[in-house]
mmCIF file of C-alpha atoms in Angstrom:
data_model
loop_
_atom_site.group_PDB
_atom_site.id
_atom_site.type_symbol
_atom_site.label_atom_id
_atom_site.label_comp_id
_atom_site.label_asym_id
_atom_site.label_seq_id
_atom_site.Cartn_x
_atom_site.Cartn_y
_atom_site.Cartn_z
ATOM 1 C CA UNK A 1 20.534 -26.423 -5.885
ATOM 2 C CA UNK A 2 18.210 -24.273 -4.091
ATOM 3 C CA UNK A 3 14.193 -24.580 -5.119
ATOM 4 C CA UNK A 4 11.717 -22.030 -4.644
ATOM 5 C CA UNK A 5 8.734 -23.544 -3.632
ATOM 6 C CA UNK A 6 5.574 -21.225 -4.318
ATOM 7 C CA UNK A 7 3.517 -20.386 -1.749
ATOM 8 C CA UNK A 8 0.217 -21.266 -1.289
ATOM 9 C CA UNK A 9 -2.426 -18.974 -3.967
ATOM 10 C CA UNK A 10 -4.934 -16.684 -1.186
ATOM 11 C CA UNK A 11 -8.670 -17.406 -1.554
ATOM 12 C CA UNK A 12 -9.905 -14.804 -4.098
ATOM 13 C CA UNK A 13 -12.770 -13.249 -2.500
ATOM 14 C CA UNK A 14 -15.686 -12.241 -4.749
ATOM 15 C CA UNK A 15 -18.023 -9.674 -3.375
ATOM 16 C CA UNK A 16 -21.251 -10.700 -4.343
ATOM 17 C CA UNK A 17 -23.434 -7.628 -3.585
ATOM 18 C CA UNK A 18 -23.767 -3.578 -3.405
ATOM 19 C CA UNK A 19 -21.882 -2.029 -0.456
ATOM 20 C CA UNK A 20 -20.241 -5.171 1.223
ATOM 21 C CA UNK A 21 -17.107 -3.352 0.617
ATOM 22 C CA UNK A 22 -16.037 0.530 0.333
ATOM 23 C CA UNK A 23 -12.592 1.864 -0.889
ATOM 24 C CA UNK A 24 -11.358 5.261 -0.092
ATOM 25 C CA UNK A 25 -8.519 7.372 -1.532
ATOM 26 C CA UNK A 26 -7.233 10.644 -1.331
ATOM 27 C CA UNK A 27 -5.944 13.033 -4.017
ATOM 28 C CA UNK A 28 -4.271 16.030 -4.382
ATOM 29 C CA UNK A 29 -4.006 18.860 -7.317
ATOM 30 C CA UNK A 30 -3.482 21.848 -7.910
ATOM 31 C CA UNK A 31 -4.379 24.799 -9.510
ATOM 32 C CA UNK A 32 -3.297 27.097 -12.723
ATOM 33 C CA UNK A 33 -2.756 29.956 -9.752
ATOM 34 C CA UNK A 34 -0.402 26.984 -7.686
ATOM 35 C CA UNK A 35 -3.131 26.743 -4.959
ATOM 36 C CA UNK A 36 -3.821 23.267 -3.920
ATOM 37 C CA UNK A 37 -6.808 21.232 -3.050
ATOM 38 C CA UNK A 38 -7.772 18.020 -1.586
ATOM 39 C CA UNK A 39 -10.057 14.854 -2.730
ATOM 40 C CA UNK A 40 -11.679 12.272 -1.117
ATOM 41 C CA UNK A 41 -13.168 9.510 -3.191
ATOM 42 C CA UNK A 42 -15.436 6.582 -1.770
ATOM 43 C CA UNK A 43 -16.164 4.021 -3.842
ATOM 44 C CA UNK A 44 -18.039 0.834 -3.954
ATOM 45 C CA UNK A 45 -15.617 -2.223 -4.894
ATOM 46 C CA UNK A 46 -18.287 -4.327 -6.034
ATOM 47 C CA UNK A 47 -19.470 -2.133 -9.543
ATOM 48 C CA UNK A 48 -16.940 0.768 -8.572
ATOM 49 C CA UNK A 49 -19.805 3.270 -8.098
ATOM 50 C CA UNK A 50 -18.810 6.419 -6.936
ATOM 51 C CA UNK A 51 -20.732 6.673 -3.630
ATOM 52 C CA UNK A 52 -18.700 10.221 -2.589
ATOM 53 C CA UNK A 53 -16.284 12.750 -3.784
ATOM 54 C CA UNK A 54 -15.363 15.390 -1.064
ATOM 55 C CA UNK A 55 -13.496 18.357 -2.217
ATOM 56 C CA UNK A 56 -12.045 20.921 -0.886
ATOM 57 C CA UNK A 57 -8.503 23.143 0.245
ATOM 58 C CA UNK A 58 -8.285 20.749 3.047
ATOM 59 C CA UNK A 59 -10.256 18.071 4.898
ATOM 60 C CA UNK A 60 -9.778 17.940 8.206
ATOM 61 C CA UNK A 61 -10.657 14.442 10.125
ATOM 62 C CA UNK A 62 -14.106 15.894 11.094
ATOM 63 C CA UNK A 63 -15.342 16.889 7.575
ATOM 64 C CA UNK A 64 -13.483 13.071 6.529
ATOM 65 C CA UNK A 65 -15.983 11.709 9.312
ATOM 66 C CA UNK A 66 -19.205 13.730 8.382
ATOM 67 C CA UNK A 67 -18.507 12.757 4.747
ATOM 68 C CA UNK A 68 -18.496 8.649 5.682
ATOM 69 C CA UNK A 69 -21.376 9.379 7.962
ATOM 70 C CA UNK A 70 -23.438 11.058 5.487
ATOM 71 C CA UNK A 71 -22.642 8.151 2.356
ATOM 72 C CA UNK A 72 -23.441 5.647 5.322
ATOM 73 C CA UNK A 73 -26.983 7.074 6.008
ATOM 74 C CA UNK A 74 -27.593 7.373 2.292
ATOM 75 C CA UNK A 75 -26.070 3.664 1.312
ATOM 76 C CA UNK A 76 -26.211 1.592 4.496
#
C-alpha cells in the first residue's frame, strides 16, 4: 500500500507594515464600440491599497516603468 506523506506546511509570511510588498496585475476590456484598452493595477499587499491604476489603449514598457517610478517616489 502506497502512503502519501504530506509535505512539509511553508512558513506563512505576515507582512507587518505599509509597502513591504507591492502586487501588480494587468487587465484588459473593452469597449461598447469593440475598442480595447489596457490596465495596470499596483497594489499594496499589506491593506490592499490601491497605490496606482494606469490606463490606457496600450502601455508600452516605458509608460509601465514611469508608472512604478512615479508610485515609488510618492510611496517609498
Amino acid at each position: 500500500m502506497m502512503v502519501r506523506m504530506k509535505e512539509p506546511e511553508k512558513e506563512n509570511r505576515r507582512l507587518k507594515k505599509l509597502y513591504e510588498s507591492w502586487s501588480m496585475e494587468f487587465m484588459h476590456d473593452q469597449l461598447e464600440d469593440g475598442c480595447g484598452f489596457r490596465l495596470l493595477n499596483v497594489i499594496d499587499d499589506f491593506n490592499r491599497d490601491a497605490l496606482g491604476i494606469e490606463v490606457g489603449f496600450s502601455l508600452p514598457s516605458e509608460r509601465v516603468i514611469r508608472a512604478l517610478t512615479q508610485i515609488i517616489g510618492w510611496r517609498g
